[in-house]
XYZ file of N, CA, C and O in Angstrom:
720
model
N 4.064 2.375 -0.044
C 2.727 2.212 -0.591
C 2.830 1.731 -2.039
O 2.131 0.805 -2.435
N 3.668 2.457 -2.766
C 3.738 2.057 -4.200
C 4.345 0.728 -4.395
O 3.925 -0.096 -5.282
N 5.371 0.329 -3.618
C 5.901 -1.002 -3.814
C 4.974 -2.143 -3.496
O 4.948 -3.163 -4.061
N 4.202 -1.925 -2.410
C 3.147 -2.908 -2.151
C 2.141 -3.072 -3.255
O 1.644 -4.130 -3.540
N 1.756 -1.934 -3.865
C 0.768 -1.918 -4.969
C 1.397 -2.689 -6.151
O 0.758 -3.492 -6.802
N 2.689 -2.463 -6.401
C 3.378 -3.183 -7.487
C 3.436 -4.684 -7.217
O 3.187 -5.452 -8.156
N 3.734 -5.020 -6.057
C 3.823 -6.472 -5.612
C 2.435 -7.099 -5.815
O 2.325 -8.221 -6.268
N 1.393 -6.427 -5.382
C 0.049 -6.950 -5.606
C -0.306 -7.134 -7.058
O -0.853 -8.149 -7.421
N 0.041 -6.119 -7.841
C -0.258 -6.236 -9.255
C 0.506 -7.408 -9.872
O -0.069 -8.187 -10.661
N 1.774 -7.579 -9.534
C 2.555 -8.666 -10.140
C 1.986 -9.960 -9.607
O 1.974 -10.949 -10.412
N 1.533 -10.099 -8.391
C 0.962 -11.325 -7.876
C -0.335 -11.690 -8.693
O -0.488 -12.834 -9.158
N -1.200 -10.690 -8.934
C -2.476 -10.940 -9.640
C -2.190 -11.271 -11.150
O -2.748 -12.156 -11.679
N -1.148 -10.547 -11.692
C -0.796 -10.786 -13.103
C -0.221 -12.244 -13.268
O -0.510 -12.903 -14.219
N 0.500 -12.674 -12.196
C 1.039 -14.045 -12.259
C -0.062 -15.095 -12.165
O 0.064 -16.151 -12.799
N -1.185 -14.733 -11.516
C -2.292 -15.711 -11.443
C -2.962 -15.946 -12.812
O -3.491 -16.965 -13.041
N -2.815 -14.937 -13.724
C -3.495 -15.011 -14.980
C -2.650 -15.740 -16.045
O -3.068 -16.069 -17.136
N -1.318 -15.989 -15.738
C -0.460 -16.631 -16.686
C 0.144 -17.903 -16.074
O 0.416 -17.929 -14.896
N 0.424 -18.815 -16.980
C 1.096 -20.047 -16.452
C 2.635 -19.760 -16.642
O 3.058 -19.445 -17.775
N 3.387 -19.783 -15.539
C 4.769 -19.491 -15.666
C 5.529 -20.659 -15.077
O 5.220 -21.250 -14.075
N 6.685 -20.904 -15.741
C 7.574 -21.948 -15.334
C 8.310 -21.547 -14.051
O 8.397 -22.315 -13.096
N 8.842 -20.320 -14.090
C 9.569 -19.854 -12.914
C 8.642 -19.043 -12.085
O 8.052 -18.007 -12.566
N 8.432 -19.442 -10.844
C 7.558 -18.785 -9.918
C 8.345 -17.780 -9.137
O 9.214 -18.039 -8.307
N 8.103 -16.460 -9.406
C 8.642 -15.434 -8.654
C 7.616 -14.732 -7.861
O 6.541 -14.415 -8.407
N 7.880 -14.408 -6.660
C 6.959 -13.697 -5.803
C 6.602 -12.298 -6.331
O 5.541 -11.847 -6.282
N 7.654 -11.584 -6.700
C 7.495 -10.280 -7.224
C 8.895 -9.629 -7.506
O 9.768 -10.383 -7.980
N 9.083 -8.442 -7.146
C 10.355 -7.747 -7.364
C 11.423 -8.330 -6.386
O 11.138 -8.738 -5.297
N 12.711 -8.448 -6.864
C 13.709 -8.885 -5.931
C 13.867 -7.976 -4.806
O 13.801 -6.789 -4.908
N 14.269 -8.562 -3.691
C 14.393 -7.787 -2.391
C 15.379 -6.600 -2.500
O 15.110 -5.559 -1.988
N 16.611 -6.811 -3.110
C 17.496 -5.658 -3.180
C 16.938 -4.510 -4.025
O 17.114 -3.333 -3.640
N 16.164 -4.860 -5.033
C 15.508 -3.758 -5.783
C 14.489 -3.082 -4.893
O 14.297 -1.820 -5.022
N 13.723 -3.777 -4.103
C 12.750 -3.193 -3.245
C 13.462 -2.251 -2.233
O 12.894 -1.130 -1.903
N 14.574 -2.678 -1.580
C 15.294 -1.879 -0.721
C 15.777 -0.579 -1.382
O 15.767 0.506 -0.852
N 16.350 -0.776 -2.575
C 16.896 0.335 -3.320
C 15.834 1.421 -3.594
O 16.048 2.624 -3.432
N 14.685 0.923 -4.094
C 13.606 1.893 -4.429
C 13.004 2.422 -3.083
O 12.734 3.639 -3.021
N 12.689 1.506 -2.243
C 12.019 1.941 -0.994
C 12.827 2.935 -0.112
O 12.142 3.850 0.511
N 14.075 2.813 -0.044
C 14.863 3.714 0.759
C 15.578 4.729 -0.097
O 15.840 5.841 0.373
N 15.937 4.416 -1.325
C 16.710 5.303 -2.154
C 15.935 6.486 -2.674
O 16.440 7.588 -2.618
N 14.687 6.194 -3.162
C 13.923 7.314 -3.687
C 13.596 8.373 -2.657
O 13.743 9.561 -2.855
N 13.090 7.987 -1.429
C 12.822 9.012 -0.448
C 14.170 9.713 0.025
O 14.081 10.976 0.220
N 15.226 9.006 0.012
C 16.538 9.618 0.306
C 16.915 10.746 -0.664
O 17.357 11.837 -0.317
N 16.693 10.389 -1.878
C 17.044 11.366 -2.982
C 16.028 12.553 -2.872
O 16.585 13.734 -2.988
N 14.746 12.335 -2.663
C 13.871 13.410 -2.625
C 14.123 14.376 -1.376
O 14.235 15.618 -1.548
N 14.422 13.762 -0.233
C 14.760 14.590 0.979
C 16.109 15.249 0.755
O 16.254 16.425 1.072
N 17.113 14.548 0.137
C 18.354 15.094 -0.017
C 18.348 16.352 -0.937
O 18.881 17.401 -0.660
N 17.669 16.193 -2.079
C 17.544 17.346 -2.919
C 16.771 18.479 -2.340
O 17.157 19.702 -2.493
N 15.684 18.136 -1.586
C 14.860 19.193 -1.002
C 15.720 19.867 0.086
O 15.646 21.140 0.212
N 16.528 19.198 0.848
C 17.386 19.836 1.848
C 18.459 20.648 1.214
O 18.853 21.719 1.785
N 18.995 20.304 0.131
C 20.014 21.014 -0.550
C 19.444 22.272 -1.102
O 20.027 23.363 -1.107
N 18.224 22.198 -1.657
C 17.559 23.335 -2.307
C 17.215 24.468 -1.238
O 17.373 25.652 -1.469
N 16.568 24.009 -0.245
C 16.082 24.930 0.899
C 16.155 24.197 2.188
O 15.257 23.647 2.699
N 17.364 24.349 2.849
C 17.651 23.679 4.048
C 16.807 24.179 5.148
O 16.599 23.514 6.217
N 16.344 25.459 5.119
C 15.545 25.948 6.240
C 14.023 25.514 6.146
O 13.202 25.897 6.938
N 13.782 24.721 5.123
C 12.376 24.233 4.971
C 11.923 23.210 5.926
O 10.778 22.995 6.153
N 12.897 22.511 6.520
C 12.549 21.553 7.546
C 12.572 22.066 8.933
O 13.427 22.885 9.189
N 11.656 21.747 9.753
C 11.661 22.183 11.110
C 10.327 22.921 11.513
O 9.316 22.614 10.956
N 10.502 23.837 12.446
C 9.333 24.533 12.974
C 8.827 25.565 11.965
O 9.588 26.485 11.612
N 7.639 25.433 11.491
C 7.083 26.372 10.525
C 6.360 27.566 11.218
O 6.300 28.628 10.673
N 5.806 27.403 12.321
C 5.331 28.410 13.147
C 5.439 27.965 14.586
O 6.058 27.071 14.902
N 4.869 28.765 15.499
C 5.042 28.424 17.001
C 4.445 27.141 17.372
O 4.931 26.582 18.438
N 3.509 26.584 16.595
C 2.825 25.344 17.102
C 3.158 24.096 16.342
O 2.983 23.043 16.840
N 3.590 24.240 15.112
C 3.706 23.037 14.209
C 5.144 22.846 13.746
O 5.794 23.746 13.260
N 5.605 21.623 13.844
C 6.894 21.193 13.281
C 6.654 20.457 11.991
O 6.253 19.231 12.055
N 6.816 21.040 10.892
C 6.449 20.461 9.639
C 7.273 21.125 8.543
O 8.107 21.902 8.840
N 6.972 20.829 7.286
C 7.606 21.447 6.186
C 7.145 22.905 6.052
O 5.884 23.145 6.187
N 8.017 23.775 5.734
C 7.754 25.193 5.540
C 6.856 25.451 4.287
O 7.028 24.673 3.370
N 5.956 26.372 4.465
C 5.235 26.746 3.224
C 5.905 27.788 2.481
O 5.438 28.181 1.360
N 6.980 28.348 2.961
C 7.757 29.371 2.214
C 8.334 28.670 0.978
O 8.792 27.488 0.996
N 8.340 29.399 -0.086
C 8.812 28.945 -1.392
C 8.218 27.645 -1.809
O 8.803 26.819 -2.513
N 6.973 27.393 -1.352
C 6.240 26.213 -1.707
C 6.983 24.915 -1.394
O 6.861 23.901 -2.076
N 7.691 24.956 -0.321
C 8.548 23.813 0.092
C 7.688 22.559 0.525
O 8.192 21.418 0.410
N 6.469 22.809 0.921
C 5.651 21.679 1.326
C 5.350 20.723 0.122
O 4.951 19.603 0.342
N 5.685 21.143 -1.057
C 5.485 20.306 -2.255
C 6.559 19.159 -2.325
O 6.432 18.209 -3.056
N 7.584 19.314 -1.422
C 8.528 18.198 -1.367
C 7.939 16.915 -0.797
O 8.399 15.803 -1.044
N 6.821 17.103 -0.026
C 6.063 15.964 0.400
C 4.725 15.735 -0.438
O 4.504 14.739 -0.869
N 4.052 16.839 -0.674
C 2.832 16.795 -1.377
C 2.915 16.222 -2.834
O 2.158 15.450 -3.260
N 3.936 16.612 -3.485
C 4.203 16.151 -4.890
C 4.377 14.657 -4.979
O 3.637 13.999 -5.736
N 5.291 14.104 -4.141
C 5.474 12.635 -4.223
C 4.190 11.880 -3.797
O 3.887 10.828 -4.268
N 3.544 12.412 -2.732
C 2.282 11.808 -2.240
C 1.269 11.777 -3.394
O 0.619 10.660 -3.622
N 0.987 12.848 -4.112
C 0.076 12.861 -5.189
C 0.568 11.884 -6.333
O -0.272 11.202 -6.850
N 1.802 11.906 -6.602
C 2.298 10.999 -7.630
C 2.050 9.573 -7.283
O 1.645 8.699 -8.119
N 2.393 9.196 -6.061
C 2.209 7.817 -5.647
C 0.726 7.422 -5.584
O 0.352 6.303 -5.964
N -0.110 8.353 -5.113
C -1.557 8.060 -5.123
C -2.047 7.833 -6.542
O -2.891 6.944 -6.804
N -1.525 8.672 -7.514
C -1.969 8.447 -8.970
C -1.538 7.091 -9.422
O -2.212 6.359 -10.090
N -0.188 6.776 -9.172
C 0.308 5.469 -9.607
C -0.400 4.284 -8.999
O -0.659 3.260 -9.562
N -0.699 4.495 -7.702
C -1.450 3.421 -6.964
C -2.823 3.230 -7.573
O -3.338 2.089 -7.655
N -3.504 4.325 -7.933
C -4.797 4.298 -8.614
C -4.718 3.465 -9.983
O -5.524 2.622 -10.318
N -3.667 3.830 -10.735
C -3.458 3.162 -12.047
C -3.210 1.642 -11.804
O -3.770 0.758 -12.494
N -2.325 1.328 -10.812
C -2.096 -0.056 -10.494
C -3.304 -0.803 -9.948
O -3.526 -1.982 -10.268
N -4.123 -0.121 -9.208
C -5.333 -0.715 -8.643
C -6.306 -1.095 -9.840
O -6.774 -2.164 -9.924
N -6.432 -0.143 -10.779
C -7.252 -0.445 -11.956
C -6.690 -1.467 -12.747
O -7.444 -2.381 -13.208
N -5.377 -1.565 -12.958
C -4.710 -2.636 -13.733
C -4.862 -3.935 -13.012
O -5.054 -4.956 -13.725
N -4.809 -4.036 -11.742
C -4.933 -5.207 -10.990
C -6.323 -5.724 -11.157
O -6.551 -6.958 -11.388
N -7.348 -4.884 -11.020
C -8.748 -5.340 -11.190
C -8.923 -5.786 -12.615
O -9.670 -6.747 -12.851
N -8.409 -5.122 -13.618
C -8.551 -5.482 -14.995
C -7.861 -6.823 -15.204
O -8.431 -7.737 -15.929
N -6.723 -7.114 -14.609
C -6.035 -8.403 -14.804
C -6.830 -9.530 -14.103
O -6.866 -10.639 -14.638
N -7.386 -9.152 -13.060
C -8.178 -10.170 -12.236
C -9.527 -10.429 -12.885
O -10.121 -11.552 -12.691
N -10.034 -9.561 -13.708
C -11.365 -9.706 -14.318
C -11.379 -10.976 -15.195
O -12.358 -11.811 -14.983
N -10.428 -11.201 -16.003
C -10.392 -12.395 -16.814
C -10.321 -13.684 -15.991
O -10.884 -14.676 -16.378
N -9.513 -13.646 -14.923
C -9.425 -14.761 -14.051
C -10.720 -15.070 -13.381
O -11.147 -16.233 -13.205
N -11.411 -14.028 -12.900
C -12.722 -14.204 -12.203
C -13.750 -14.823 -13.199
O -14.586 -15.561 -12.812
N -13.767 -14.347 -14.454
C -14.746 -14.785 -15.412
C -14.435 -16.270 -15.763
O -15.426 -16.997 -15.919
N -13.226 -16.569 -15.863
C -12.917 -18.004 -16.251
C -13.092 -19.007 -15.129
O -13.078 -20.248 -15.405
N -13.163 -18.522 -13.874
C -13.348 -19.508 -12.821
C -14.749 -20.118 -12.824
O -15.731 -19.568 -13.264
N -14.752 -21.362 -12.384
C -16.097 -21.988 -12.253
C -16.811 -21.485 -11.123
O -16.282 -20.908 -10.237
N -18.101 -21.691 -11.082
C -18.927 -21.036 -10.057
C -19.123 -21.925 -8.796
O -20.108 -21.964 -8.238
N -18.090 -22.740 -8.480
C -18.044 -23.531 -7.305
C -18.122 -22.693 -6.014
O -17.709 -21.561 -6.012
N -18.662 -23.243 -4.969
C -18.836 -22.564 -3.742
C -17.538 -22.082 -3.204
O -17.262 -20.875 -2.828
N -16.570 -22.972 -3.134
C -15.284 -22.689 -2.509
C -14.496 -21.702 -3.362
O -13.876 -20.798 -2.836
N -14.593 -21.813 -4.662
C -13.938 -20.901 -5.571
C -14.587 -19.476 -5.507
O -13.831 -18.467 -5.582
N -15.884 -19.447 -5.452
C -16.474 -18.171 -5.342
C -16.142 -17.399 -4.046
O -16.046 -16.253 -3.952
N -16.005 -18.248 -2.965
C -15.563 -17.693 -1.689
C -14.174 -17.164 -1.756
O -13.831 -16.073 -1.302
N -13.277 -17.916 -2.439
C -11.896 -17.509 -2.626
C -11.845 -16.189 -3.503
O -11.072 -15.244 -3.189
N -12.701 -16.149 -4.464
C -12.842 -14.934 -5.375
C -13.244 -13.706 -4.481
O -12.596 -12.698 -4.641
N -14.187 -13.900 -3.628
C -14.622 -12.792 -2.819
C -13.482 -12.341 -1.867
O -13.308 -11.139 -1.632
N -12.719 -13.318 -1.261
C -11.639 -12.987 -0.440
C -10.568 -12.184 -1.211
O -10.009 -11.220 -0.738
N -10.225 -12.637 -2.423
C -9.277 -11.937 -3.286
C -9.692 -10.507 -3.570
O -8.936 -9.560 -3.453
N -10.943 -10.330 -3.925
C -11.433 -9.030 -4.248
C -11.533 -8.112 -3.012
O -11.068 -6.925 -3.003
N -11.808 -8.743 -1.851
C -11.766 -7.946 -0.596
C -10.351 -7.512 -0.251
O -10.160 -6.422 0.208
N -9.390 -8.468 -0.460
C -7.978 -8.086 -0.175
C -7.522 -6.952 -1.056
O -6.817 -6.067 -0.607
N -7.855 -6.999 -2.347
C -7.489 -5.900 -3.259
C -8.092 -4.630 -2.832
O -7.432 -3.611 -2.826
N -9.345 -4.617 -2.477
C -9.969 -3.365 -2.002
C -9.383 -2.861 -0.690
O -9.218 -1.678 -0.555
N -9.106 -3.821 0.178
C -8.463 -3.433 1.486
C -7.111 -2.898 1.215
O -6.721 -1.779 1.789
N -6.346 -3.477 0.321
C -5.021 -2.982 -0.013
C -5.122 -1.574 -0.584
O -4.263 -0.657 -0.276
N -6.067 -1.324 -1.430
C -6.238 0.038 -2.015
C -6.520 1.055 -0.949
O -5.953 2.113 -0.919
N -7.390 0.766 -0.017
C -7.638 1.629 1.094
C -6.439 1.862 1.944
O -6.045 3.002 2.303
N -5.760 0.760 2.270
C -4.565 0.847 3.140
C -3.464 1.642 2.434
O -2.780 2.444 3.072
N -3.291 1.382 1.196
C -2.158 1.944 0.470
C -2.282 3.391 -0.065
O -1.407 3.817 -0.793
N -3.363 4.015 0.125
C -3.450 5.325 -0.413
C -4.534 6.216 0.083
O -4.291 7.436 0.240
N -5.660 5.592 0.363
C -6.815 6.471 0.711
C -6.636 7.273 1.996
O -7.067 8.354 2.161
N -5.776 6.683 2.916
C -5.561 7.381 4.147
C -4.683 8.643 3.873
O -4.752 9.621 4.618
N -3.827 8.580 2.869
C -2.987 9.716 2.508
C -3.738 10.859 1.905
O -3.326 11.977 1.887
N -4.915 10.521 1.395
C -5.803 11.612 0.870
C -6.110 12.561 2.055
O -6.218 13.710 1.942
N -6.432 11.892 3.225
C -6.651 12.674 4.440
C -5.439 13.561 4.845
O -5.596 14.692 5.308
N -4.293 13.054 4.550
C -3.101 13.869 4.857
C -2.910 15.104 3.981
O -2.407 16.124 4.449
N -3.571 15.113 2.790
C -3.533 16.300 1.957
C -4.513 17.282 2.423
O -4.395 18.518 2.134
N -5.543 16.859 3.208
C -6.594 17.781 3.584
C -6.578 17.905 5.141
O -7.620 17.787 5.840
N -5.490 18.285 5.708
C -5.412 18.406 7.198
C -5.748 19.829 7.539
O -4.980 20.597 7.993
N -6.986 20.192 7.345
C -7.470 21.500 7.561
C -7.917 21.766 9.020
O -7.931 22.870 9.463
N -8.299 20.711 9.676
C -8.756 20.910 11.139
C -8.288 19.652 11.874
O -7.744 18.731 11.429
N -8.456 19.778 13.240
C -7.927 18.798 14.113
C -8.463 17.383 13.956
O -7.805 16.429 14.016
N -9.755 17.314 13.497
C -10.393 16.023 13.276
C -9.711 15.195 12.209
O -9.369 14.077 12.381
N -9.427 15.927 11.089
C -8.734 15.268 9.911
C -7.305 14.913 10.291
O -6.719 13.917 9.897
N -6.620 15.754 11.100
C -5.306 15.466 11.494
C -5.214 14.249 12.377
O -4.376 13.389 12.184
N -6.125 14.152 13.340
C -6.203 12.969 14.198
C -6.541 11.728 13.429
O -5.942 10.622 13.632
N -7.565 11.796 12.599
C -8.010 10.635 11.754
C -6.836 10.193 10.886
O -6.542 8.969 10.775
N -6.047 11.076 10.269
C -4.937 10.771 9.493
C -3.888 10.052 10.276
O -3.341 8.927 9.879
N -3.557 10.509 11.456
C -2.538 9.886 12.262
C -2.963 8.507 12.751
O -2.157 7.543 12.740
N -4.231 8.331 13.191
C -4.729 7.081 13.673
C -4.739 6.044 12.505
O -4.241 4.940 12.694
N -5.282 6.364 11.328
C -5.306 5.468 10.240
C -3.903 5.094 9.663
O -3.669 3.861 9.394
N -3.062 6.020 9.599
C -1.710 5.712 9.089
C -0.889 4.961 10.148
O -0.030 4.110 9.735
N -1.094 5.127 11.386
C -0.371 4.402 12.390
C -0.866 2.936 12.426
O -0.155 2.057 12.972
N -2.041 2.723 11.909
C -2.522 1.344 11.916
C -2.372 0.636 10.602
O -2.872 -0.536 10.379
N -1.559 1.137 9.628
C -1.368 0.476 8.431
C -0.733 -0.849 8.633
O -1.065 -1.863 7.974
N 0.311 -0.983 9.606
C 0.879 -2.345 9.840
C -0.197 -3.351 10.331
O -0.147 -4.497 9.943
N -1.154 -2.876 11.133
C -2.248 -3.739 11.616
C -3.026 -4.235 10.440
O -3.405 -5.384 10.348
N -3.439 -3.277 9.590
C -4.242 -3.652 8.446
C -3.496 -4.617 7.486
O -4.081 -5.576 7.058
N -2.268 -4.387 7.286
C -1.469 -5.322 6.414
C -1.357 -6.671 7.088
O -1.439 -7.645 6.349
N -1.235 -6.703 8.435
C -1.176 -8.017 9.111
C -2.512 -8.772 8.978
O -2.540 -9.945 8.659
N -3.596 -8.072 8.971
C -4.925 -8.720 8.786
C -5.135 -9.247 7.419
O -5.469 -10.328 7.255
N -4.707 -8.426 6.459
C -4.856 -8.841 5.092
C -3.843 -10.004 4.650
O -4.278 -10.923 4.037
N -2.609 -9.828 5.079
C -1.654 -10.816 4.657
C -1.511 -12.037 5.522
O -1.124 -13.093 5.063
N -1.910 -11.932 6.792
C -1.803 -13.096 7.658
C -3.201 -13.688 8.110
O -3.421 -14.887 7.888
N -4.025 -12.847 8.661
C -5.320 -13.444 9.148
C -6.241 -13.880 8.047
O -6.976 -14.829 8.188
N -6.159 -13.220 6.891
C -6.973 -13.596 5.703
C -6.269 -14.541 4.792
O -6.770 -14.846 3.700
N -5.114 -15.023 5.115
C -4.338 -15.936 4.280
C -4.631 -17.352 4.702
O -4.476 -17.735 5.867
N -5.039 -18.155 3.726
C -5.419 -19.509 4.010
C -4.292 -20.330 4.499
O -4.401 -21.187 5.354
N -3.105 -20.182 3.889
C -1.887 -20.940 4.285
C -1.606 -20.636 5.810
O -1.302 -21.541 6.552
N -1.598 -19.405 6.229
C -1.312 -19.052 7.597
C -2.468 -19.562 8.535
O -2.203 -20.164 9.519
N -3.704 -19.492 8.082
C -4.800 -19.849 8.886
C -4.838 -21.419 9.069
O -5.047 -21.877 10.159
N -4.519 -22.091 7.931
C -4.571 -23.636 8.151
C -3.391 -24.161 8.913
O -3.561 -25.098 9.621
N -2.238 -23.498 8.865
C -1.125 -23.970 9.668
C -1.342 -23.633 11.153
O -0.869 -24.360 11.994
N -2.084 -22.614 11.446
C -2.338 -22.278 12.859
C -3.398 -23.197 13.433
O -3.446 -23.447 14.659
N -4.267 -23.673 12.651
C -5.327 -24.553 13.063
C -4.941 -26.064 13.047
O -5.783 -26.917 13.453
N -3.792 -26.397 12.608
C -3.406 -27.850 12.506
C -3.164 -28.312 13.939
O -2.226 -27.925 14.573
N -3.937 -29.343 14.363
C -3.753 -29.898 15.717
C -2.419 -30.567 15.914
O -1.914 -30.753 17.040
N -1.848 -31.073 14.874
C -0.488 -31.772 14.956
C 0.596 -30.882 15.421
O 1.525 -31.298 16.025
N 0.435 -29.533 15.215
C 1.439 -28.641 15.630
C 1.471 -28.471 17.188
O 2.418 -28.098 17.731
N 0.337 -28.772 17.758
C 0.233 -28.577 19.252
C 0.520 -29.813 20.047
O 0.516 -29.810 21.247
N 0.783 -30.960 19.394
C 1.105 -32.172 20.108
C 2.547 -32.124 20.683
O 3.431 -31.545 20.071
N 2.652 -32.678 21.864
C 4.058 -32.594 22.483
C 4.616 -33.992 22.431
O 4.071 -34.986 22.764
C-alpha cells in the first residue's frame, strides 16, 4: 500500500516539473527490498520476541495472540502505513493543485483532469480505507466486508491502471492490431 502511494506521489510530482531524465518512480530493486524486507523484519522480530503469538488464539480464530499485546505486531504497522498514506495523499493532491490550476479549460483537458482526480481518490480508497475496516473487526459483517474488499484490491488496481489508462485503452481499440 505504501509503495503504491509513494509511486503515485512521485508520478504526480513529476507532472509538475520538467525533467530531462524520465523515471517512472522508485527503482525496482528498492521496491522489492522495501516491499519484502520490511514485513520480513517486522515478522522476524515479532516471532523472536514472542513466538507463541502466532497461531490459534482461541478455539475459533487463527490470528495474532492478544497476550502481551502481540496483536500490535500487525496493528502498529497498519496504523503507521495508513498515516503515511494519508500524508502522501494530501501531498499528492497539493502537488496536483498547481497543475490543475495552470491547465487550460479545454474540454479534453478537463476530462483528463477529472480522470486523474478520480484515479487519485480511487487509489486512496484502495490503498488504505479498506484496512480501516480491518482495525474494526468487531462483528461478522465487518470481517466479511474487510475480506471481500481486500481480496479485490488487485481488481481495483487493474481498473485504475489498465481500464482507465488512455494508452492501454487506445491500443486495445486500434483496428490495425486485429488485421491478419
